Coordinates of C-alpha atoms and ligand atoms in Angstrom, one line a residue:
M1 CA 9.3 29.9 21.5
D2 CA 13.3 29.7 19.8
T3 CA 14.9 26.8 19.0
Q4 CA 16.7 26.6 22.4
S5 CA 14.8 27.4 24.4
A6 CA 12.5 24.5 22.8
V7 CA 15.4 22.2 22.7
S8 CA 16.4 22.6 26.3
R9 CA 13.0 21.9 27.6
L10 CA 13.0 18.9 25.5
N11 CA 16.3 17.9 27.0
G12 CA 14.5 18.1 30.6
S13 CA 12.0 15.1 29.3
G14 CA 14.8 12.8 28.3
L15 CA 13.2 12.2 24.8
L16 CA 16.2 14.1 23.3
R17 CA 18.2 11.3 22.3
S18 CA 20.8 11.7 19.6
Q19 CA 23.0 8.3 19.6
G20 CA 21.0 5.4 17.7
L21 CA 19.2 2.6 19.6
I22 CA 21.0 -0.7 19.0
G23 CA 19.9 -3.7 21.4
G24 CA 18.4 -1.7 23.8
K25 CA 21.7 0.4 24.2
W26 CA 22.2 4.2 23.1
T27 CA 24.8 3.6 20.5
E28 CA 27.2 6.7 18.6
A29 CA 28.6 5.8 15.5
Y30 CA 31.6 3.3 15.8
D31 CA 33.7 6.1 14.2
G32 CA 32.5 8.9 16.3
K33 CA 30.9 10.8 13.5
T34 CA 27.9 13.1 13.9
I35 CA 25.0 14.7 11.4
E36 CA 23.2 17.8 12.1
V37 CA 19.6 18.3 12.4
C38 CA 18.6 21.2 11.9
N39 CA 15.2 23.6 12.3
P40 CA 13.6 24.4 8.5
A41 CA 12.4 27.2 9.9
T42 CA 15.5 29.3 11.2
G43 CA 18.6 27.0 9.6
E44 CA 19.6 26.2 13.7
V45 CA 21.3 23.1 14.9
I46 CA 18.9 21.0 17.3
A47 CA 21.0 18.4 17.9
N48 CA 24.6 16.6 16.2
V49 CA 23.2 12.8 16.1
A50 CA 25.6 10.0 15.4
C51 CA 26.0 9.4 11.6
M52 CA 25.7 5.5 11.4
G53 CA 26.8 2.8 8.8
K54 CA 26.9 -0.8 8.1
R55 CA 28.7 -1.8 11.3
E56 CA 25.5 -0.3 13.5
T57 CA 23.2 -2.2 11.0
T58 CA 25.2 -4.8 11.1
D59 CA 24.9 -4.8 15.0
A60 CA 20.9 -3.5 15.1
I61 CA 20.2 -6.6 12.9
S62 CA 21.7 -9.3 15.1
S63 CA 20.0 -7.4 18.0
A64 CA 16.9 -7.7 15.7
Y65 CA 17.6 -10.9 15.5
E66 CA 18.3 -12.4 19.3
S67 CA 15.5 -10.2 20.6
F68 CA 12.9 -12.0 17.5
K69 CA 13.4 -16.0 19.4
A70 CA 11.6 -14.0 22.6
W71 CA 9.8 -11.7 21.2
S72 CA 7.8 -14.3 19.1
K73 CA 7.0 -16.7 21.6
L74 CA 5.4 -14.3 23.5
T75 CA 1.1 -14.5 23.7
A76 CA -0.4 -12.2 21.2
S77 CA -2.3 -10.8 24.3
E78 CA 1.6 -10.4 25.9
R79 CA 3.1 -8.6 23.3
S80 CA -0.7 -6.8 22.9
K81 CA -0.1 -5.4 26.1
C82 CA 3.8 -3.7 25.8
L83 CA 2.1 -2.3 22.5
R84 CA -1.0 -0.5 25.5
K85 CA 1.7 0.8 27.3
W86 CA 3.6 2.4 24.6
Y87 CA 0.6 3.8 23.0
D88 CA -0.3 5.2 26.5
L89 CA 3.6 7.1 26.8
L90 CA 3.1 8.3 23.3
I91 CA -0.1 9.9 24.1
A92 CA 1.2 11.0 27.6
H93 CA 4.2 13.0 25.6
K94 CA 2.5 14.0 23.0
E95 CA 3.3 17.4 24.2
E96 CA 6.6 17.2 24.0
L97 CA 7.0 14.7 20.9
G98 CA 4.8 17.4 19.0
K99 CA 7.4 20.1 20.0
L100 CA 10.3 17.9 18.4
I101 CA 8.1 17.4 15.1
T102 CA 7.5 21.0 14.2
L103 CA 11.5 21.4 15.6
E104 CA 13.1 19.5 12.9
Q105 CA 10.1 19.2 10.3
G106 CA 8.5 22.6 10.5
K107 CA 5.1 22.0 10.2
P108 CA 2.7 24.3 12.9
L109 CA 2.1 22.5 16.1
K110 CA -1.3 21.8 16.4
E111 CA -0.7 19.8 13.0
A112 CA 2.5 17.9 14.8
I113 CA 0.2 17.2 17.7
G114 CA -2.5 15.9 14.9
E115 CA 0.6 14.0 14.3
V116 CA 1.3 12.1 17.4
N117 CA -2.7 11.5 18.0
Y118 CA -2.0 9.9 14.5
G119 CA 1.1 8.5 14.5
A120 CA 0.1 6.3 18.1
S121 CA -3.4 5.7 16.9
F122 CA -1.4 2.7 15.0
I123 CA 0.0 1.7 17.9
E124 CA -3.3 1.0 20.1
F125 CA -5.0 -0.5 16.8
Y126 CA -1.8 -3.0 16.6
A127 CA -2.3 -3.8 19.8
E128 CA -5.9 -4.6 19.6
E129 CA -5.6 -6.2 16.0
A130 CA -2.2 -8.7 17.8
K131 CA -5.2 -10.6 19.4
R132 CA -7.1 -11.0 16.3
V133 CA -4.9 -13.2 14.2
Y134 CA -8.0 -15.1 13.0
G135 CA -7.6 -18.5 11.3
D136 CA -9.9 -20.6 9.1
I137 CA -10.8 -24.2 7.9
I138 CA -10.9 -24.8 4.5
P139 CA -13.6 -28.2 3.1
S140 CA -10.7 -30.8 2.7
T141 CA -10.8 -32.2 -1.2
L142 CA -10.1 -35.9 0.7
A143 CA -12.4 -37.4 2.6
D144 CA -9.5 -38.9 5.2
R145 CA -7.5 -35.4 4.7
R146 CA -8.0 -32.2 7.0
L147 CA -7.5 -28.8 6.3
F148 CA -6.5 -26.0 8.6
V149 CA -5.6 -22.5 8.0
L150 CA -4.4 -21.4 11.6
K151 CA -3.2 -17.8 11.7
Q152 CA -1.1 -17.0 14.5
A153 CA 1.4 -14.5 15.0
S154 CA 3.8 -16.8 16.7
T155 CA 6.4 -19.3 16.1
Q156 CA 5.6 -21.2 19.5
D157 CA 3.1 -23.4 18.3
T158 CA 4.5 -25.2 15.4
T159 CA 2.5 -28.6 15.8
S160 CA 0.2 -26.5 13.7
Y161 CA -2.2 -27.1 10.3
F162 CA -2.0 -24.7 8.5
H163 CA -0.7 -21.4 9.9
F164 CA 0.7 -18.2 10.0
F165 CA 4.1 -16.8 11.5
P166 CA 5.6 -13.9 11.3
I167 CA 8.1 -12.8 8.8
G168 CA 11.3 -12.3 11.4
I169 CA 13.1 -9.1 10.6
V170 CA 12.0 -6.5 9.7
G171 CA 14.1 -3.1 7.8
A172 CA 12.0 0.2 7.8
I173 CA 13.0 3.0 5.9
T174 CA 10.7 6.1 6.8
P175 CA 10.9 9.5 5.1
W176 CA 10.9 13.3 6.6
N177 CA 7.4 15.0 6.7
F178 CA 5.4 12.7 8.6
P179 CA 8.9 11.8 11.1
L180 CA 6.3 9.5 14.2
A181 CA 3.0 8.0 11.7
M182 CA 4.9 6.7 8.5
I183 CA 7.3 4.9 11.6
T184 CA 4.3 3.9 13.9
R185 CA 2.0 2.3 10.8
K186 CA 5.0 -0.1 10.1
V187 CA 6.2 -0.9 13.7
G188 CA 3.0 -1.4 14.8
P189 CA 1.7 -4.2 12.9
A190 CA 5.5 -5.8 12.9
L191 CA 5.7 -6.1 16.7
A192 CA 2.0 -6.8 16.8
S193 CA 2.8 -9.7 14.4
G194 CA 5.4 -11.4 16.3
C195 CA 8.6 -9.4 14.1
T196 CA 11.1 -7.0 15.1
V197 CA 12.5 -4.2 13.2
V198 CA 15.2 -1.8 12.3
I199 CA 14.1 1.5 11.4
K200 CA 15.9 3.9 9.3
P201 CA 14.7 7.4 10.0
S202 CA 14.9 10.2 7.6
E203 CA 18.7 11.9 8.5
L204 CA 16.9 14.9 8.1
T205 CA 13.9 14.3 11.2
P206 CA 15.7 11.9 13.2
L207 CA 15.0 12.9 17.1
T208 CA 10.9 12.0 16.9
A209 CA 12.0 8.7 16.2
L210 CA 14.5 8.4 18.6
A211 CA 11.9 9.4 21.1
A212 CA 9.7 7.1 19.7
A213 CA 12.4 4.1 20.5
E214 CA 12.7 5.3 24.1
L215 CA 9.3 5.3 25.3
S216 CA 8.9 2.0 23.7
L217 CA 11.8 1.1 26.2
Q218 CA 9.8 2.3 28.8
A219 CA 6.9 0.0 27.5
G220 CA 8.6 -2.7 28.3
I221 CA 8.9 -3.6 24.8
P222 CA 12.3 -5.6 25.2
P223 CA 15.5 -4.4 24.0
G224 CA 16.2 -5.3 20.3
A225 CA 13.0 -5.6 19.4
V226 CA 13.2 -1.3 17.9
N227 CA 16.3 -0.4 16.9
V228 CA 17.1 2.6 15.4
V229 CA 20.3 3.8 12.8
M230 CA 20.5 6.6 10.9
G231 CA 23.3 7.8 9.6
N232 CA 24.4 6.7 5.6
A233 CA 20.9 6.0 4.1
S234 CA 22.5 4.3 0.8
E235 CA 25.0 2.2 3.1
I236 CA 22.3 1.3 5.5
G237 CA 19.9 0.2 3.1
D238 CA 22.3 -2.3 1.3
T239 CA 23.2 -3.7 4.8
L240 CA 19.5 -4.3 5.3
L241 CA 19.3 -5.4 1.6
A242 CA 22.0 -8.1 1.5
S243 CA 21.2 -9.9 5.3
S244 CA 19.1 -13.1 4.9
Q245 CA 18.2 -12.4 8.3
V246 CA 16.1 -9.7 7.0
R247 CA 13.4 -11.0 5.5
K248 CA 11.1 -8.1 4.8
I249 CA 11.8 -4.3 3.6
T250 CA 9.1 -1.5 4.4
F251 CA 9.6 1.8 2.8
T252 CA 7.8 5.1 2.3
G253 CA 9.5 7.7 0.3
S254 CA 10.3 8.7 -3.1
T255 CA 9.2 6.2 -6.0
A256 CA 13.4 6.3 -7.2
V257 CA 14.8 5.1 -4.1
G258 CA 11.8 2.5 -3.5
K259 CA 12.5 1.4 -7.5
K260 CA 16.3 0.5 -5.7
L261 CA 15.2 -0.9 -2.9
M262 CA 12.9 -3.6 -4.8
A263 CA 15.3 -4.4 -6.9
G264 CA 18.2 -4.9 -4.2
A265 CA 15.3 -6.8 -2.4
A266 CA 16.0 -9.5 -5.0
G267 CA 19.3 -11.0 -3.9
T268 CA 17.8 -12.0 -0.6
V269 CA 14.1 -12.6 -2.1
K270 CA 12.7 -10.2 0.5
K271 CA 8.8 -9.6 0.8
V272 CA 8.7 -6.1 0.0
S273 CA 6.0 -3.6 0.9
L274 CA 6.7 -0.2 -0.6
E275 CA 4.4 3.9 -0.4
L276 CA 5.8 5.7 -2.6
G277 CA 4.7 9.1 -4.3
G278 CA 1.5 10.4 -5.6
N279 CA 0.0 12.9 -8.2
A280 CA -3.7 13.1 -6.5
P281 CA -6.4 14.6 -8.7
C282 CA -8.7 16.0 -6.9
I283 CA -12.1 16.5 -9.1
V284 CA -14.6 19.3 -9.0
F285 CA -17.7 18.8 -10.5
D286 CA -20.2 21.5 -11.6
D287 CA -22.5 20.1 -8.8
A288 CA -20.6 20.0 -5.9
D289 CA -21.1 22.5 -2.9
L290 CA -18.9 24.9 -3.5
D291 CA -17.7 25.6 0.2
V292 CA -17.1 22.2 0.5
A293 CA -15.0 21.9 -2.5
V294 CA -13.4 24.9 -1.1
K295 CA -12.6 23.7 2.5
G296 CA -12.3 19.8 0.9
S297 CA -9.6 21.2 -1.7
L298 CA -7.3 23.5 0.5
A299 CA -7.4 20.8 3.4
A300 CA -6.0 18.2 0.4
K301 CA -4.0 20.5 -1.2
F302 CA -2.3 22.1 2.0
R303 CA -1.5 19.9 4.5
N304 CA 1.6 19.9 5.6
S305 CA 2.4 22.5 3.7
G306 CA 1.8 20.1 0.1
Q307 CA 4.3 17.9 1.6
T308 CA 2.1 14.5 1.8
C309 CA 2.2 11.3 -0.6
V310 CA -1.4 12.7 -0.6
C311 CA -1.6 16.1 -1.4
A312 CA -3.8 17.2 -4.2
N313 CA -1.6 17.9 -7.1
R314 CA -3.8 18.4 -9.4
I315 CA -7.0 20.6 -9.0
I316 CA -9.5 19.5 -11.7
V317 CA -12.7 21.7 -12.2
Q318 CA -15.4 21.2 -14.3
E319 CA -16.2 24.5 -16.4
G320 CA -19.5 25.8 -15.4
I321 CA -17.9 26.8 -11.7
Y322 CA -14.2 27.3 -12.8
E323 CA -14.5 30.6 -12.1
K324 CA -16.4 30.6 -9.1
F325 CA -14.5 28.0 -7.2
A326 CA -11.4 29.5 -8.5
N327 CA -12.1 33.0 -6.6
A328 CA -13.4 31.4 -3.5
F329 CA -9.8 29.1 -3.6
V330 CA -7.5 31.5 -3.9
T331 CA -9.4 33.6 -1.4
A332 CA -9.3 30.9 1.5
V333 CA -5.7 30.3 0.0
Q334 CA -5.1 33.7 1.2
N335 CA -6.6 33.7 4.7
L336 CA -3.7 30.6 5.7
E337 CA -1.1 31.8 7.3
V338 CA 2.9 31.5 6.9
G339 CA 4.8 31.4 9.8
N340 CA 7.3 29.6 12.3
G341 CA 5.4 26.4 13.6
F342 CA 6.0 27.7 16.9
M343 CA 3.5 30.8 16.2
E344 CA -0.2 29.8 17.6
T345 CA -2.1 31.3 14.4
A346 CA 0.9 29.7 11.7
A347 CA -1.2 27.7 8.8
Q348 CA 2.0 27.4 7.2
G349 CA 5.3 25.5 8.5
P350 CA 8.4 26.0 6.1
L351 CA 9.3 23.6 3.3
I352 CA 11.6 20.6 4.5
N353 CA 15.3 22.8 2.5
E354 CA 16.4 24.5 -0.1
A355 CA 15.9 21.6 -2.6
A356 CA 11.8 21.9 -1.7
V357 CA 11.8 25.4 -2.8
Q358 CA 13.4 25.4 -5.6
K359 CA 10.7 23.0 -6.3
A360 CA 8.4 24.2 -5.7
S361 CA 9.2 27.6 -7.5
C362 CA 6.8 29.3 -10.0
A363 CA 8.7 32.8 -10.4
S364 CA 11.2 32.4 -10.4
K365 CA 14.5 32.6 -12.5
S366 CA 15.2 29.2 -12.0
Q367 CA 11.9 27.2 -11.8
L368 CA 11.2 24.1 -12.4
Y369 CA 7.9 24.0 -14.3
S370 CA 7.2 25.8 -17.9
L371 CA 4.2 27.5 -17.1
K372 CA 3.5 29.1 -21.1
G373 CA 0.0 29.6 -20.7
A374 CA -0.7 29.6 -17.0
K375 CA -1.2 32.1 -14.8
I376 CA -0.1 32.5 -11.2
L377 CA -2.9 33.8 -9.3
L378 CA -1.9 33.7 -5.7
G379 CA 1.8 33.3 -4.6
G380 CA 4.4 31.7 -7.0
K381 CA 7.6 32.7 -5.1
R382 CA 10.0 32.1 -1.8
H383 CA 7.8 33.9 1.4
S384 CA 9.3 37.1 3.0
L385 CA 10.4 35.6 5.7
G386 CA 13.2 34.3 3.9
M387 CA 14.7 30.3 4.8
T388 CA 12.7 27.5 3.3
F389 CA 9.5 29.8 3.4
Y390 CA 7.6 29.8 0.6
E391 CA 4.4 31.6 -0.8
P392 CA 1.4 29.1 -0.5
T393 CA 0.3 29.3 -4.5
V394 CA -2.7 29.2 -6.7
L395 CA -2.5 28.6 -10.6
S396 CA -4.9 28.7 -13.7
D397 CA -5.3 27.6 -17.3
V398 CA -3.2 25.0 -16.5
N399 CA -2.9 21.9 -18.7
S400 CA -2.3 17.8 -18.3
D401 CA 1.3 18.1 -20.3
M402 CA 2.7 20.6 -17.8
L403 CA 5.5 19.7 -15.7
V404 CA 3.5 20.5 -13.0
S405 CA 0.9 17.8 -13.8
R406 CA 3.2 15.1 -14.1
E407 CA 4.6 15.4 -11.2
E408 CA 4.6 15.2 -7.6
V409 CA 5.2 19.1 -6.4
F410 CA 5.3 18.4 -2.6
G411 CA 4.6 21.9 -1.8
P412 CA 2.3 24.3 -1.0
V413 CA 1.8 25.0 -5.2
A414 CA -2.1 24.1 -6.0
P415 CA -2.5 24.1 -10.2
L416 CA -6.2 24.5 -12.1
L417 CA -7.3 22.2 -14.6
C418 CA -10.3 23.0 -16.6
F419 CA -12.5 19.8 -18.1
K420 CA -16.1 19.6 -20.1
T421 CA -17.0 16.6 -19.1
E422 CA -16.8 14.0 -16.9
E423 CA -14.8 10.9 -19.4
E424 CA -12.6 14.2 -19.9
A425 CA -12.2 14.7 -15.5
I426 CA -11.8 10.6 -15.5
R427 CA -9.0 10.6 -18.6
I428 CA -7.2 13.3 -17.2
A429 CA -7.2 12.5 -13.1
N430 CA -6.2 8.3 -14.7
D431 CA -3.2 10.3 -16.8
T432 CA -0.6 9.0 -14.3
N433 CA 1.9 6.7 -13.6
A434 CA 0.9 7.1 -9.9
G435 CA -2.4 5.8 -8.1
L436 CA -2.3 6.5 -4.5
A437 CA -5.0 9.6 -3.6
A438 CA -7.6 10.8 -5.6
Y439 CA -10.4 13.2 -4.9
L440 CA -13.9 14.2 -6.0
F441 CA -16.7 16.6 -4.8
T442 CA -20.0 16.1 -6.4
N443 CA -23.4 16.2 -5.2
N444 CA -25.0 14.0 -7.2
V445 CA -25.0 10.3 -5.5
Q446 CA -24.7 8.7 -9.3
R447 CA -21.5 10.1 -10.6
S448 CA -19.8 10.0 -7.0
W449 CA -20.0 6.0 -7.1
R450 CA -19.0 5.9 -10.8
V451 CA -16.9 8.3 -10.7
A452 CA -14.7 6.9 -7.7
E453 CA -14.6 3.6 -9.0
A454 CA -13.7 4.5 -12.2
L455 CA -10.4 6.5 -11.0
E456 CA -7.4 4.1 -10.5
Y457 CA -6.1 5.1 -7.4
G458 CA -5.6 2.8 -3.9
L459 CA -7.4 5.8 -1.8
V460 CA -10.5 8.1 -3.0
G461 CA -12.2 11.0 -1.1
V462 CA -15.6 11.6 -2.0
N463 CA -16.9 14.9 -1.0
E464 CA -13.9 14.8 1.5
G465 CA -10.4 16.5 1.9
I466 CA -8.5 14.3 4.4
I467 CA -8.6 10.7 4.2
S468 CA -6.3 8.9 6.5
T469 CA -7.1 6.9 9.2
E470 CA -5.5 3.7 11.1
V471 CA -8.5 1.7 10.0
A472 CA -8.6 1.8 6.5
P473 CA -6.4 -0.2 4.6
F474 CA -3.4 3.2 2.9
G475 CA -1.6 2.3 -0.3
G476 CA -1.1 2.8 -3.4
V477 CA -1.6 1.1 -6.9
K478 CA 0.8 1.3 -10.4
Q479 CA 3.9 3.2 -9.3
S480 CA 3.0 4.7 -5.8
G481 CA 3.8 1.6 -4.2
L482 CA 2.7 -2.4 -2.9
G483 CA 1.1 -3.6 -0.4
R484 CA -0.9 -2.0 2.2
E485 CA -0.7 -0.1 5.5
G486 CA -3.1 0.3 8.6
S487 CA -6.3 -1.3 9.5
K488 CA -6.2 -5.3 9.4
Y489 CA -5.0 -5.9 6.3
G490 CA -1.9 -4.2 7.0
M491 CA -1.1 -6.9 9.5
D492 CA -0.7 -9.2 6.8
E493 CA 2.1 -7.9 5.6
Y494 CA 4.6 -9.4 8.4
L495 CA 3.0 -12.9 8.3
E496 CA 3.9 -15.4 6.4
A497 CA 1.4 -18.7 5.8
S498 CA 2.3 -22.7 5.9
S499 CA -0.2 -25.6 5.2
T500 CA 0.0 -29.0 6.7
W501 CA -2.3 -31.2 6.1
I502 CA -3.4 -33.8 9.0
K503 CA -4.3 -37.4 7.5
R504 CA -7.8 -38.6 10.1
G505 CA -7.4 -42.3 10.0
E506 CA -9.9 -44.4 10.7
Y507 CA -12.8 -44.1 13.1
I508 CA -11.3 -47.4 15.4
F509 CA -13.1 -46.5 18.7
R510 CA -16.3 -46.0 17.3
H511 CA -16.2 -49.2 15.2
K512 CA -15.2 -51.0 18.6
Y513 CA -18.1 -49.7 20.1
E514 CA -20.7 -50.1 17.1
K515 CA -20.2 -53.9 16.8
Ligands
NAD1 N1 2.9 6.8 0.0 C1 3.3 6.9 1.5 O1 2.5 6.6 2.0 C2 4.1 8.1 1.4 C3 4.3 9.0 2.2 C4 5.3 9.9 2.9 C5 6.1 10.0 1.8 N2 5.4 9.6 0.4 C6 6.4 10.1 -0.7 O2 7.7 10.3 0.4 C7 9.1 11.1 -1.1 C8 9.7 12.4 -0.1 O3 10.2 11.5 0.9 P1 11.3 11.7 1.4 O4 11.9 12.5 0.4 O5 11.9 11.2 2.5 O6 11.6 10.4 0.5 P2 13.3 9.6 -0.1 O7 12.8 8.9 -0.6 O8 14.6 10.9 -0.7 O9 13.7 9.2 1.3 C9 12.8 8.4 2.2 C10 14.0 7.8 3.1 O10 14.8 6.7 2.2 C11 15.7 6.9 2.7 N3 17.2 6.3 1.8 C12 17.2 7.5 0.3 N4 17.9 6.5 -0.5 C13 18.5 5.5 0.6 C14 19.0 4.3 -0.5 N5 20.1 4.1 -1.6 N6 18.4 2.9 0.6 C15 18.1 3.3 1.7 N7 17.4 4.2 2.4 C16 17.7 5.2 1.4 C17 16.5 8.4 2.6 O11 17.4 8.4 4.3 C18 15.1 8.1 3.9 O12 14.9 7.6 4.7 C19 7.0 11.6 -1.9 O13 7.8 11.4 -2.6 C20 6.5 11.5 -1.0 O14 5.0 11.0 -2.1 C21 5.4 8.5 0.7
SSN2 O1 2.8 11.6 3.3 C1 1.8 11.2 3.3 C2 1.4 9.9 4.4 C3 0.0 10.6 5.2 C4 -1.3 9.9 5.5 O2 -0.7 8.6 5.9 O3 -2.2 10.8 5.8

C-alpha cells in the first residue's frame, strides 16, 4: 500500500487529525504554523499538523484544570465505564490505528497492530484497576484514636481519615517509538485515578496520539480530560513545568531530556515519573538451550528494528557456546526481511530518521563507534532500499570499553561479547549507568535465580526475550528512570495520600446501659 492510498482510506475513518485537542475542541496553532509528519519508509508527507507552543499549552492546562473538577468527582465505576468504552473503540479500530503507526513510525503492520493491542491493554487494565484502589487500617498508637488509610481515587469524599486523592493535572511527554502504547500506559492510570492530562506526543509521530484522543471523546471521556498539544517541544515542556496547576510530569524518552525535565520540575515541586534509556545485557550461558537463546535474543534485539528501550544492546555469550551461538544467530538475523512496513513479509521496517541511521552506522566513513578489534559478521551499512532502511547487523569480538557497548544504540545492531565465568558476566552486565531491562538464557535453575537477583535492572527476562505486559510493573533503576508504569504499582504514581487521626472519645452510651 502506498502512502497516499493509506492516507485517503484513513481520511474516510475520521481518525486522521491534524489539529491539537484543547478542551474537547480540535484547534489549529494560534499563529497558523504547521509541521510536516513524514513516512520514514518513503519520505512522503502524510500530514501537516498544528505546531503549537506556550499559548496553546497554557489553554490546554486550563481546560484540564476545569475538567478535573468534574472528572475527579465521578465514582470509580463511572470512570471505569468510560475507560472500558475507550478500550473497546481502540480495539474496534485496531486496523486503522495500526496503519497509522506503520505510516508515521515505520514498524511492520503486524507489529503495529500488536502495539495497538498492547497499548489498548493498559486502558482495559486501568478501567478495572480504577475500582480497586483499596484502603487500610493502621493499628493506632493511642488507645482513643483510630487511623485509617482510605485510598480513594476521587476528591468527592473529603470526610476522610487517611485518604488518597488524585494528583491533579498531569503533563505526559512521550517518544516516537511506541506512538500509542507509551501514551496509554500513562493516560490509563491517570484517568482511572481521577487526574486529567495534557499529552505532548513526539512531533515525529503525533497522528496516532490524535486518533487515540478522538476515540477518547467518542468514548464519552469528557472534553478537557484529555488534551493533546504538539510542536515546539521545549516551549511546551517549559510551559508544563512552569505551571503550578500541573502537579505531575510523566515522561518517556531519552535520559538527557529526562534529566532536564526533572531539574525543571523542581521549581514547582512536581511529582516526576521517568522512563528513560536502557543498555540491556542479554547473557547466554553455555548451558542454555541454543534454539531458545537464539529466538529470545533475536526478539529482544530486533523488536521495532532495535528501537525499543528494552532492546538487547549487548549480547554477552559464554565462551563454550560463543561460536555456535554466533553462527545460529547470524543465520536467524539473515532471515529478517527488511522492507516497507506495509509489505506483508517485512520483519524490519525503516529507522525513524537519518540521525538514527548515522547512530547505527558501523561500516561507513562517518561511523560513530570505534570498533577496532571487532568484526562485522553481518550487515553494518545502510540497506540497498535506501532511505532510512538499515541492514540488520551482527558484530563479534566486541568488548565492554567500546562505545557500542556503553551507549544505547537504538537500532538493529547486535554486538556480541564473550565471557568466561558467571561473575564476569554479571560484572559486565551491571557495568553501566542504565538499569532498565536484562535477559539471561540458562537451563540451570539455581543459576537463573542467582543471576536474575544479581542483575541491577528493573526488568529481567529468564529464557524469554519479550517481557512487556500491562500486568507487571515496567521501569528502570539507576539512570533509566524513576517510578513504575503498568500493573497496580502504576496507579500509585497518580495518587496522593493525606492522613487524618480520628479521636474516638469516651463510650458514653455503653456506660449508661452498664449502670
Ligand atoms: N524507559 C522507557 O520506557 C522508554 C520507552 C521508550 C523510549 N525510551 C527512550 O526514549 C529514547 C528515544 O525516544 P526519543 O528520541 O523520542 O526521545 P527524546 O527524549 O528525544 O524525546 C521524547 C519526547 O520528549 C520531547 N522533548 C524533547 N526535548 C524536550 C524538552 N526540552 N522539553 C520537553 N519535551 C522535550 C520530544 O519532543 C518527545 O516528545 C531512547 O533513549 C529510549 O530508550 C524509553
Ligand atoms: O520502548 C520502550 C517501551 C517498550 C515496551 O513497553 O515494551
